Coordinates of C-alpha atoms and ligand atoms in Angstrom, one line a residue:
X1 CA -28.7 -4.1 20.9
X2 CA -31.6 -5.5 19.3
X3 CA -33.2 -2.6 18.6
X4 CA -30.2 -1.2 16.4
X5 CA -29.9 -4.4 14.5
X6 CA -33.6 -3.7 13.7
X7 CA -32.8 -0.4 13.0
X8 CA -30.3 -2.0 10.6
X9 CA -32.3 -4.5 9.2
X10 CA -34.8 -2.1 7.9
X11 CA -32.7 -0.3 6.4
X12 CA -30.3 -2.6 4.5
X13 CA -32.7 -5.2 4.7
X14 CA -32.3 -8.5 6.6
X15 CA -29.8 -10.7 4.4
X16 CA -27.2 -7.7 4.3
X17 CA -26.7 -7.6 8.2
X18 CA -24.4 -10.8 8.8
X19 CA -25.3 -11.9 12.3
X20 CA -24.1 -15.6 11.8
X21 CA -20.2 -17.0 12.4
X22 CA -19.8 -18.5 9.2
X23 CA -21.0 -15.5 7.3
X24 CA -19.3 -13.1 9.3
X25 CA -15.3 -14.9 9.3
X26 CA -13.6 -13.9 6.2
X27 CA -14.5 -10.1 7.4
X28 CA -13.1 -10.6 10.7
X29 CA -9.5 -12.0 9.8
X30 CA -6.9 -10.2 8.3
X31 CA -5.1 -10.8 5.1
X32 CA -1.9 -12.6 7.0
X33 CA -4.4 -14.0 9.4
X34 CA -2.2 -13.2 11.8
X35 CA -5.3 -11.8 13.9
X36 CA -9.2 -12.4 14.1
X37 CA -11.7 -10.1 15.6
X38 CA -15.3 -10.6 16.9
X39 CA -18.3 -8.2 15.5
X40 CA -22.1 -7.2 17.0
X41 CA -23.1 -7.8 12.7
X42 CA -21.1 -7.3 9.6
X43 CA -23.6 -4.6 7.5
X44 CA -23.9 -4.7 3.7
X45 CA -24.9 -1.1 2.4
X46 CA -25.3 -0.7 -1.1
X47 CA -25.6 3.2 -1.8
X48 CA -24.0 6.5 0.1
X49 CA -27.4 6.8 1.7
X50 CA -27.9 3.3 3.2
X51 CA -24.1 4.2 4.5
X52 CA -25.3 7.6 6.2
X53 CA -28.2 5.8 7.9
X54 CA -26.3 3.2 9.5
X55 CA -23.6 5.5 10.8
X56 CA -26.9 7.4 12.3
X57 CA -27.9 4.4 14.1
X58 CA -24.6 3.6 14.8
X59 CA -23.9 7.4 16.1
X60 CA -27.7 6.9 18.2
X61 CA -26.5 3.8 20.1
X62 CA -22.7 4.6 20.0
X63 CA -21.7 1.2 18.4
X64 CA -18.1 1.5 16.8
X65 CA -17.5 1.0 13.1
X66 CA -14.9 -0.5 11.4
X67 CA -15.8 0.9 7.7
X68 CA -13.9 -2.3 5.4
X69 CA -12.9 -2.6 1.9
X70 CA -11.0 -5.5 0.1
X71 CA -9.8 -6.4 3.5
X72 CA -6.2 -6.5 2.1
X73 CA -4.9 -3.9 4.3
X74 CA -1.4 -5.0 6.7
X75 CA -1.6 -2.9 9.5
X76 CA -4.5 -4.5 11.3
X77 CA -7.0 -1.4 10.5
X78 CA -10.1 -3.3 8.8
X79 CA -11.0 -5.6 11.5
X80 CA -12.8 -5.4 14.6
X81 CA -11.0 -5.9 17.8
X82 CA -12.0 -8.3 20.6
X83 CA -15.0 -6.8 22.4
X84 CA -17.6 -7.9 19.9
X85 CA -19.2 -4.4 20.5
X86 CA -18.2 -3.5 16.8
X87 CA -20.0 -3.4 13.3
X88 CA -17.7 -4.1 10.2
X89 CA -19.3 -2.1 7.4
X90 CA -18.3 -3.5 4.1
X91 CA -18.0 -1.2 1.4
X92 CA -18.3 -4.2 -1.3
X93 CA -21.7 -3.6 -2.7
X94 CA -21.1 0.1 -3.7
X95 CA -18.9 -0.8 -6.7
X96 CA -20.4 0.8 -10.1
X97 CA -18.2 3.4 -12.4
X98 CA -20.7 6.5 -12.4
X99 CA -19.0 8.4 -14.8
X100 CA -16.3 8.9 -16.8
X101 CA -15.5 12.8 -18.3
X102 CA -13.3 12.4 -20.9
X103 CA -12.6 16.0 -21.4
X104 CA -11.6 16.3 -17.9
X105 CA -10.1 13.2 -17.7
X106 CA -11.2 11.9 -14.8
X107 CA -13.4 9.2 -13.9
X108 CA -16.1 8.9 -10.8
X109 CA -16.9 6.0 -8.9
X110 CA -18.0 4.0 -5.9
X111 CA -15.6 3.2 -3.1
X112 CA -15.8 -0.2 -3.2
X113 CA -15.1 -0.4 -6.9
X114 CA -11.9 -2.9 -6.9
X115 CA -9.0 -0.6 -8.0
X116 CA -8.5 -3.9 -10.9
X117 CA -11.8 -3.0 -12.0
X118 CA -11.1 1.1 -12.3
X119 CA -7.9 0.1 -14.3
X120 CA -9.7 -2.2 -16.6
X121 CA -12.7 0.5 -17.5
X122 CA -9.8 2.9 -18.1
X123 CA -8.1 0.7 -20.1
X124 CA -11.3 0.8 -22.1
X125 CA -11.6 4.2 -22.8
X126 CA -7.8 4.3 -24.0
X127 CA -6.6 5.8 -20.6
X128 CA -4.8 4.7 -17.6
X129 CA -5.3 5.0 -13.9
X130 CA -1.7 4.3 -12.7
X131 CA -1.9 2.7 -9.0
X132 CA -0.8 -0.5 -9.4
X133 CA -0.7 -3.1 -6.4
X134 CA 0.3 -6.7 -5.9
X135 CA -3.1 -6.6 -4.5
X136 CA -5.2 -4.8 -7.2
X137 CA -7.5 -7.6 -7.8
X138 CA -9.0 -7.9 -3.8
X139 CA -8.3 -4.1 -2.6
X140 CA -11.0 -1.2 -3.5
X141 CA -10.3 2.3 -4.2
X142 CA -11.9 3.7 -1.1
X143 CA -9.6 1.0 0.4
X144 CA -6.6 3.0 -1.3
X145 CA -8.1 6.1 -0.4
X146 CA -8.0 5.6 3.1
X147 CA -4.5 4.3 2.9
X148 CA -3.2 6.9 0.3
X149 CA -1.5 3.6 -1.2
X150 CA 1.2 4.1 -3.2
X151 CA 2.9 1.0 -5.4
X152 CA 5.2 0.7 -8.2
X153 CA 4.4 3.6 -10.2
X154 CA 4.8 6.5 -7.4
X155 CA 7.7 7.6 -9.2
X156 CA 5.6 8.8 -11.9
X157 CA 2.2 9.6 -10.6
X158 CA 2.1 10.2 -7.4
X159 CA 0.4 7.9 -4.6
X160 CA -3.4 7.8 -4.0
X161 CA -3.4 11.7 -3.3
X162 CA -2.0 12.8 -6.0
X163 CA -4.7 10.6 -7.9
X164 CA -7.8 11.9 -6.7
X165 CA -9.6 15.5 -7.0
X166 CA -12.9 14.8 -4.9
X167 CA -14.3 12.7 -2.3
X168 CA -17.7 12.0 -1.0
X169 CA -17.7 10.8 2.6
X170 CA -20.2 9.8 5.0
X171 CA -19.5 11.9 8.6
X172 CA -19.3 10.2 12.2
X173 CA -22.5 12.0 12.2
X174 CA -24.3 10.6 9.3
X175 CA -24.8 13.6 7.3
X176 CA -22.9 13.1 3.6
X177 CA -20.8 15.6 2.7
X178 CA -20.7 15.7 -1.4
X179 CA -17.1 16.6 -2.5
X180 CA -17.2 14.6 -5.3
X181 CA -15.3 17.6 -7.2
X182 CA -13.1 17.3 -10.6
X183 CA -11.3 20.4 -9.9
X184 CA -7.2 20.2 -10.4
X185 CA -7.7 23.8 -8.4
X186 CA -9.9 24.6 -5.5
X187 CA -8.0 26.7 -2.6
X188 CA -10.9 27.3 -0.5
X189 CA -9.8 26.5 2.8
X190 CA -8.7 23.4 4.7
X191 CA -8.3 20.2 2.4
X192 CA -10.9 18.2 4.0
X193 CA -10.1 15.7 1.2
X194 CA -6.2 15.2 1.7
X195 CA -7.5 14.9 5.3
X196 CA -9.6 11.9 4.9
X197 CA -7.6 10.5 2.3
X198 CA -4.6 8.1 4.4
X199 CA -7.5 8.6 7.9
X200 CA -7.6 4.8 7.3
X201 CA -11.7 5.0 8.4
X202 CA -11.2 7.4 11.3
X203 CA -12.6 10.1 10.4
X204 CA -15.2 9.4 7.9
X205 CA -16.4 6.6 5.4
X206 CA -15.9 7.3 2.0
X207 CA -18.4 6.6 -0.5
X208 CA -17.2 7.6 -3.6
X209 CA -14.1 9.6 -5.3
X210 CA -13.4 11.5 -8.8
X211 CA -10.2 9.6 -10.1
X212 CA -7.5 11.8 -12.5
X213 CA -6.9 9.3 -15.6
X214 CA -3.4 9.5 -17.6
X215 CA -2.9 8.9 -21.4
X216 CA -2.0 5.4 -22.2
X217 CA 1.6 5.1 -22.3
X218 CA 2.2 3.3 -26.4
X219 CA 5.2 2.1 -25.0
X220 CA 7.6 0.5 -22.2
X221 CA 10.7 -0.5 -21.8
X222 CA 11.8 -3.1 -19.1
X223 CA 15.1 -3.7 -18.0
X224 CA 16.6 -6.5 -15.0
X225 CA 20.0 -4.9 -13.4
X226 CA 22.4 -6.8 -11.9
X227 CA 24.4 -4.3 -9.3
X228 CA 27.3 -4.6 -6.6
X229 CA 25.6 -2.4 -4.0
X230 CA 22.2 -0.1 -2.7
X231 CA 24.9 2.8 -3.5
X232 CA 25.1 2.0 -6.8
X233 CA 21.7 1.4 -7.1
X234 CA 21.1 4.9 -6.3
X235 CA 23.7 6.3 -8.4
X236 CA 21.7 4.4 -11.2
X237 CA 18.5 6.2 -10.0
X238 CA 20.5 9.8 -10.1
X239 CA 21.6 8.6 -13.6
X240 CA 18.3 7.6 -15.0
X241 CA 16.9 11.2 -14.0
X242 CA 19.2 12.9 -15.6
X243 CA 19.1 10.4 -19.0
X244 CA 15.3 9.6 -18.8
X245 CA 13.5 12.9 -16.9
X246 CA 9.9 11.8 -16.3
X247 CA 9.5 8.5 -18.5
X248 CA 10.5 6.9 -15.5
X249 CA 7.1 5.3 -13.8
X250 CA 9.0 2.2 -12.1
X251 CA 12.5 1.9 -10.1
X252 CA 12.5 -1.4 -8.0
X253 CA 15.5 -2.4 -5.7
X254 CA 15.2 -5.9 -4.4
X255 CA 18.7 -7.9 -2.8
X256 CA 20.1 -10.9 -3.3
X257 CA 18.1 -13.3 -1.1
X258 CA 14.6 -11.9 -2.1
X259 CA 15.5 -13.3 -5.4
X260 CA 16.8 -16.2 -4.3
X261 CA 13.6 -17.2 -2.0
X262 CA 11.7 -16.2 -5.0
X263 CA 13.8 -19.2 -7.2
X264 CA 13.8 -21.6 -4.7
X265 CA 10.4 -21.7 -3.9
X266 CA 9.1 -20.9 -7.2
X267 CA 11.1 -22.8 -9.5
X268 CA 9.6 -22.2 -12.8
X269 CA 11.0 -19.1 -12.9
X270 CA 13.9 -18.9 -15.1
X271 CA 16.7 -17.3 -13.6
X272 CA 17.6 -14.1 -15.5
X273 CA 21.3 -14.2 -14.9
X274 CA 24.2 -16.7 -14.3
X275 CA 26.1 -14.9 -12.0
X276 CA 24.4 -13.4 -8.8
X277 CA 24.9 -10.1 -7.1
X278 CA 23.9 -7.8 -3.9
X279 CA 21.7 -5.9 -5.7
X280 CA 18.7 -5.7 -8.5
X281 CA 16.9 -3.6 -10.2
X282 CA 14.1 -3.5 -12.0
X283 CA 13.8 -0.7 -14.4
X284 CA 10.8 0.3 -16.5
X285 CA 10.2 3.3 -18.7
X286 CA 7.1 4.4 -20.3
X287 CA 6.7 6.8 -23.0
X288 CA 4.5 8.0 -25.7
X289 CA 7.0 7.4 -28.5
X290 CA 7.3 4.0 -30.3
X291 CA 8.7 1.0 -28.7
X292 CA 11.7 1.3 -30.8
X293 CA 12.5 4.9 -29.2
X294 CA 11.7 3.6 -25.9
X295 CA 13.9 0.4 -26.1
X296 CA 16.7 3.2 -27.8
X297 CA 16.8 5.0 -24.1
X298 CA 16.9 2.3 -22.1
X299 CA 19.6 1.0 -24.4
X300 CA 21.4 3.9 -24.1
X301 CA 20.9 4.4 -19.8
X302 CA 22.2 1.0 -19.7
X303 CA 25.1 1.8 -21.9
X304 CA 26.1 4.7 -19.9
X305 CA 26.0 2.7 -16.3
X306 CA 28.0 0.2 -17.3
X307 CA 30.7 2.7 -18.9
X308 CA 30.4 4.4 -15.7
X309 CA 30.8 1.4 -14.2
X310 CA 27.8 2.0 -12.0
X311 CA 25.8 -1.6 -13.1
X312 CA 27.8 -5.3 -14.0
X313 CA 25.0 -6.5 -15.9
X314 CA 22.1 -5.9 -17.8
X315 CA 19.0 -7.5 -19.7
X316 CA 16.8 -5.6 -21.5
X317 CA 12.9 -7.2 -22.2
X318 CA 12.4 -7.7 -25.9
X319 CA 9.1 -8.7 -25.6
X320 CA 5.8 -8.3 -23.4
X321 CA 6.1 -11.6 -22.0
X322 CA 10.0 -11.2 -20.9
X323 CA 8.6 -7.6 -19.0
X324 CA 5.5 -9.4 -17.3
X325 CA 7.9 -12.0 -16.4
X326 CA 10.3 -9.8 -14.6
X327 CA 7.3 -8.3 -12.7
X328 CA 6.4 -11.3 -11.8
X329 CA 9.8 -12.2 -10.1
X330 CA 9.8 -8.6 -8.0
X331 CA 5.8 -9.9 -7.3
X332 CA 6.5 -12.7 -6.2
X333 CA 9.1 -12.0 -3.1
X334 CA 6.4 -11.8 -0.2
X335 CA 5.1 -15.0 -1.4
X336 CA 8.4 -16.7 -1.2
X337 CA 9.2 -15.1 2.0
X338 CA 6.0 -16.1 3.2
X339 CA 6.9 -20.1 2.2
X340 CA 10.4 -20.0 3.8
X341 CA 8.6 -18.8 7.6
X342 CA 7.8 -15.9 9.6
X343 CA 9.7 -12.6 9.4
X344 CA 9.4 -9.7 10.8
X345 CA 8.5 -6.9 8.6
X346 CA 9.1 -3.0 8.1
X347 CA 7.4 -0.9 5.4
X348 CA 9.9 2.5 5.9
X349 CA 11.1 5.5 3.9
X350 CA 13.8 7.3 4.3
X351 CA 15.8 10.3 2.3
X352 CA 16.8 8.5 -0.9
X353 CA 20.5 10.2 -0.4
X354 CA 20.6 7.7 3.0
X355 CA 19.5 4.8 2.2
X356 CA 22.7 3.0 1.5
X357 CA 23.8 4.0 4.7
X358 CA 21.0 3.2 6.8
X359 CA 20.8 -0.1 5.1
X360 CA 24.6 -0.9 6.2
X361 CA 24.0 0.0 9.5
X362 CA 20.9 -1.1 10.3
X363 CA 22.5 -4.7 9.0
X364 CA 25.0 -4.8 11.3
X365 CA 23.1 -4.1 14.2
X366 CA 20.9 -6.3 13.4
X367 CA 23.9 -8.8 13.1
X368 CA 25.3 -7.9 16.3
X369 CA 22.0 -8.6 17.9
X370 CA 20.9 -12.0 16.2
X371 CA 23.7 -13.4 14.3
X372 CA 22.8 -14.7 11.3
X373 CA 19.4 -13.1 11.2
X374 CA 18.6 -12.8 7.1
X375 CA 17.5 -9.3 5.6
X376 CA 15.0 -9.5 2.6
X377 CA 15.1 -5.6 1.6
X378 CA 13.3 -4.8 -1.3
X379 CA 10.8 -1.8 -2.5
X380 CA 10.2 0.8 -4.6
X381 CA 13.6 3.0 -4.2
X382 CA 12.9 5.5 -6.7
X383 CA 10.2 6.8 -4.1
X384 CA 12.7 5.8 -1.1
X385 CA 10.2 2.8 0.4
X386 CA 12.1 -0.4 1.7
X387 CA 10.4 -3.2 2.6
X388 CA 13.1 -3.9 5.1
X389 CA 11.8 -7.6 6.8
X390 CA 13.9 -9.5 8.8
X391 CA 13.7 -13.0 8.6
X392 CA 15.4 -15.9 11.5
X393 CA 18.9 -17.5 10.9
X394 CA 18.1 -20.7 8.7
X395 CA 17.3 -23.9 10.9
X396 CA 16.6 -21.2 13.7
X397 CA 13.1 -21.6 15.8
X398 CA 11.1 -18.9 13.8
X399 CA 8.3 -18.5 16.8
X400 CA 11.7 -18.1 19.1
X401 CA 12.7 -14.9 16.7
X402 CA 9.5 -13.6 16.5
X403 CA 9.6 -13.4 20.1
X404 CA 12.2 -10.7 19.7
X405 CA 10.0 -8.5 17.4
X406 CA 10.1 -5.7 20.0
X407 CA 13.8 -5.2 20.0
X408 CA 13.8 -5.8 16.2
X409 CA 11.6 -3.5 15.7
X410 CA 13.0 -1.0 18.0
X411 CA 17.1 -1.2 16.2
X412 CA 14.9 -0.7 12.7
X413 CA 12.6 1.9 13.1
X414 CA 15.3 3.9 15.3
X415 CA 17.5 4.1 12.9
X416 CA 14.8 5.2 10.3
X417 CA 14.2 7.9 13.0
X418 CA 17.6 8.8 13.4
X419 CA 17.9 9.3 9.4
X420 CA 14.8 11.1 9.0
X421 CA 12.5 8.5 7.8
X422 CA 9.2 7.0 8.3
X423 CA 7.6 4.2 9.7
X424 CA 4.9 3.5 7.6
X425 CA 5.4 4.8 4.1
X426 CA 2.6 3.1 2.4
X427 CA 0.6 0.5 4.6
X428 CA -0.6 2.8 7.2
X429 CA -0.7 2.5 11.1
X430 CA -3.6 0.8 11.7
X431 CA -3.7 -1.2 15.0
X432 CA -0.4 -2.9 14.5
X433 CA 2.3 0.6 14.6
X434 CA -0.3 2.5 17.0
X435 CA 2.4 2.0 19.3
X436 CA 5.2 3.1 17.0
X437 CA 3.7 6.2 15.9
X438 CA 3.1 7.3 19.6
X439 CA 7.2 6.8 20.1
X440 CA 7.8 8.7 16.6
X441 CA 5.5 11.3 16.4
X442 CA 6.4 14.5 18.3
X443 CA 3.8 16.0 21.1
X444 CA 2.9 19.3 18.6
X445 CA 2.1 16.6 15.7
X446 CA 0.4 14.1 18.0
X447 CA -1.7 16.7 19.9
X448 CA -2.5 18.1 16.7
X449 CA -3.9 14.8 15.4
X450 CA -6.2 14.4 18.1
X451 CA -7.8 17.5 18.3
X452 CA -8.4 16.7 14.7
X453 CA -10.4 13.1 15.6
X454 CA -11.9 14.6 18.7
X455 CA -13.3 17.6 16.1
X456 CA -14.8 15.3 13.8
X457 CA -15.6 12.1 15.2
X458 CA -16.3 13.2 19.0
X459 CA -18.2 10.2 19.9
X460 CA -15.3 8.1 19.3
X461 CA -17.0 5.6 17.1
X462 CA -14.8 5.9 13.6
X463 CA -12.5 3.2 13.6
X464 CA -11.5 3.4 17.3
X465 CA -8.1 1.8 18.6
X466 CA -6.6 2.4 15.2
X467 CA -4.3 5.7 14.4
X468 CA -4.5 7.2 17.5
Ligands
FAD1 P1 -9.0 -2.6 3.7 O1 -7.9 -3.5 4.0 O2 -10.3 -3.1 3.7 O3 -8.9 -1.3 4.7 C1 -7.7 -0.6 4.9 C2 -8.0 0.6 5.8 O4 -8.9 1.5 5.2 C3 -8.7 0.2 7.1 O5 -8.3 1.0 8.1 C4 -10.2 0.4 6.8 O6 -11.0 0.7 7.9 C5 -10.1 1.6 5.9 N1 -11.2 1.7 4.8 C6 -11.4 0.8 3.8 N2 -12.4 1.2 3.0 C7 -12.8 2.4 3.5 C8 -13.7 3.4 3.1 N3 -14.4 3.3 2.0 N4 -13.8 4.5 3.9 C9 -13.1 4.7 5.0 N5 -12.2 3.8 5.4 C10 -12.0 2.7 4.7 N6 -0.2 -1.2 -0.2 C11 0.5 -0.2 -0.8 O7 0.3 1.0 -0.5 N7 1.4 -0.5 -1.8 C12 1.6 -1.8 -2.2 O8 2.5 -2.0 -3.1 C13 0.9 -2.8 -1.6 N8 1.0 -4.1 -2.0 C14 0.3 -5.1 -1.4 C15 0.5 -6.4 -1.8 C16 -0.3 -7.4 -1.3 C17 -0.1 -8.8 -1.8 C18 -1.2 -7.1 -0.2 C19 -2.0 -8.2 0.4 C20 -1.4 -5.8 0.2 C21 -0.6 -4.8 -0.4 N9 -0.8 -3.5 0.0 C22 -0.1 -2.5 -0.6 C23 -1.7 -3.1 1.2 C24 -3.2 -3.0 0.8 O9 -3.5 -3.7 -0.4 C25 -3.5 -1.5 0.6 O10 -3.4 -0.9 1.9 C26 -4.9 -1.3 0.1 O11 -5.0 0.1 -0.2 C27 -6.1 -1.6 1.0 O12 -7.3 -1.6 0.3 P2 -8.5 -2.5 0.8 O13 -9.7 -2.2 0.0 O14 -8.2 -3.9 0.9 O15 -8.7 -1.8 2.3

């Protein structure tokens, strides 16, 4: 091998191939260090072309690569497994804005731009690029690219799909293919870029992407919902379609314990109501009218729910700060979670027209099978996405309960089967669900998939042991 870490060297120079322990750990863990892998070097490329040549070597002397962005990924898919046979290729040092078109409103960049970056030069130029992520500060674009990530303004925009026109990805085979297109219409064959977008590095490494940027909303309005059920939660979301249309860009469900994890281990948060319910929601419209106009919708949504006696209780932000603060609460539930133990977690959609029913019976089965188990469900409903984690009895043995993750997982994601759903609706399959997919997926779609990887990446050296 070291005649391909020369190779590697001369290309990237020296200091950029990370042969060393020290150097190398915080690429080899994952964000919930939950698991550490080993790597032959961790490589440094700065531009597309350095990219292509490495993959070339990597191609010559069939060394696997595990292409890597902010690292922030959940499924296990940015880090190297075991062997030590694998290179981690960072993305980190191609991170400049190329270009911004305003007339076409889109914006071209590296793929290891950090998506808070993107949304701060956009910000700049009086225009937004919507994906939004608890994580936006750590992940990069081509890091949401390969996930198609999706976050709290779906709703609205769309995920990471629907927010990029072009791609420009390095092939297993080294050779770049330049898609870097800013075309809202291009129906000349297969979609090579919806392909690689959500491959999570199996296909391809992408080096660059044209964005689509949105006009700045002028206003928002923010609203914390105090419900008796998921049911009426979604008979809320049906009702702020019909009052609202598409000023809509956030609809947030999160129950009763993720808040109250969320005040008891965070206690300078003030608590927005007195009385406690099932259910929250956290409403926010956008619009391009003035705040006044906005506030008057919400106003009136709210009005309307609690006449129909959909909501019991409502507070509407009346100032920047109240909304930030709000946001914080909903982004601070994993955190809390993560301080009360381990939990066992599920990222699923389903049909929003089931979810109140899944969410009852998947409860009680859960229930049945470990009393007093506690469910912190909370997501972005208006695009149907739970975060569904399960978390032990209080004063149980939480390594005892994780023992069990099998069978937990098993009642959960059959029951999102059984109602149409999905297993992964944002985080991806990585490592972690490669298992899960295989029980989910049917033979045709499966069979498909392969022939797909085996098409473009023969060699077996994109991101191997994760997908498929
Ligand atoms: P990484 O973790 O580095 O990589 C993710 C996958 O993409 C890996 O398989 C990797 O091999 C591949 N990859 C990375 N870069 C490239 C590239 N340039 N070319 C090819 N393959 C590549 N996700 C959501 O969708 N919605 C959320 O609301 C959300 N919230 C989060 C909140 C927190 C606190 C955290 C820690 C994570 C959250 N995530 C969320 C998950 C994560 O942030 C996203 O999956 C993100 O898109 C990953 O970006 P990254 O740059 O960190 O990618």
């Amino acid at each position: 091998m070291q005649n391909f870490l020369n190779l590697c060297k001369s290309s990237i120079g020296e200091e950029n191939v990370l042969l060393n322990a020290e150097q190398q750990a915080p690429y080899l863990q994952d964000w919930r260090q939950r698991a550490t892998g080993k790597a032959l070097a961790v490589l440094r490329p700065a531009t597309p072309e350095q990219v292509a040549q490495l993959v070339k070597h990597c191609a010559k002397y069939q060394v696997p690569i595990v292409p890597q962005g902010g690292n922030t990924g959940l499924v296990l898919g940015s880090i190297p497994d075991q062997s030590g046979k694998a290179v981690v290729l960072s993305l980190q040092r191609l991170n400049q804005v190329r270009a911004i078109d305003l007339a076409n409103s889109t914006m071209t960049v590296d793929a290891g731009c950090l998506l808070a970056q993107i949304q701060n030069t956009a910000d700049e130029q009086n225009l937004l690029f919507p994906l939004s992520l608890a994580s936006e500060g750590s992940c990069t674009i081509g890091g949401n690219l390969s996930t198609n990530a999706g976050g709290t303004a779906v709703l609205r925009y769309g995920n990471m799909r629907d927010l990029c026109l072009g791609l420009e990805v390095i092939t297993a085979q080294g050779e770049i293919w330049h898609g870097l297109r800013g075309l809202r219409k291009d129906n000349t064959g297969y979609d090579l870029r919806d392909l690689l977008i959500g491959a999570e590095g199996t296909l391809g490494i992408i080096t660059g992407a044209v964005l689509k940027l949105y006009p700045k909303p002028i206003s928002y309005g923010t609203a914390f919902i105090r419900l008796n059920s998921i049911q009426a939660a979604v008979s809320l979301l049906t009702l702020a379609k019909q009052h609202c249309h598409t000023s809509i860009c956030g609809f947030e469900v999160i129950n009763q314990l993720s808040l109250q994890l969320v005040h008891k281990h965070f206690p300078q948060f003030q608590k927005i109501f007195t009385e406690e319910s099932p259910v929250y929601v956290l409403l926010e419209l956008s619009g391009s009218d003035t705040e006044q106009s906005t506030y008057q919708q919400l106003e009136q949504l709210i009005a309307s729910a609690l006449e129909a006696q959909i909501i019991e209780d409502a507070v509407i932000a009346n100032s920047l700060t109240q909304a930030k603060n709000c946001w914080a609460l909903r982004e601070s539930i994993s955190a809390a979670q993560a301080k009360e133990g381990k939990n066992i977690k599920h990222d699923i959609s389903l049909p929003i027209s089931v979810i109140a029913d899944f969410v009852a019976e998947t409860n009680l089965a859960l229930q049945q099978a470990f009393p007093g188990c506690r469910m912190v469900t909370f997501g972005h409903l208006g695009d149907g996405n739970l975060h569904y984690n399960v978390s032990p009895a209080c004063n149980a043995d939480h390594e005892q309960f994780l023992s069990h993750q099998n069978q937990i997982n098993r009642i959960v994601h059959d029951k999102t089967h059984e109602y149409g759903g999905s297993i992964s609706a944002e985080h991806g399959i990585g490592s972690l669900k490669k298992d899960e997919l295989q029980r989910y997926k049917s033979t045709v779609e499966l069979t498909m998939m392969r022939s797909i990887k085996r098409a473009l990446d023969p060699q077996n050296i994109m991101n191997p042991g994760k997908i498929i």
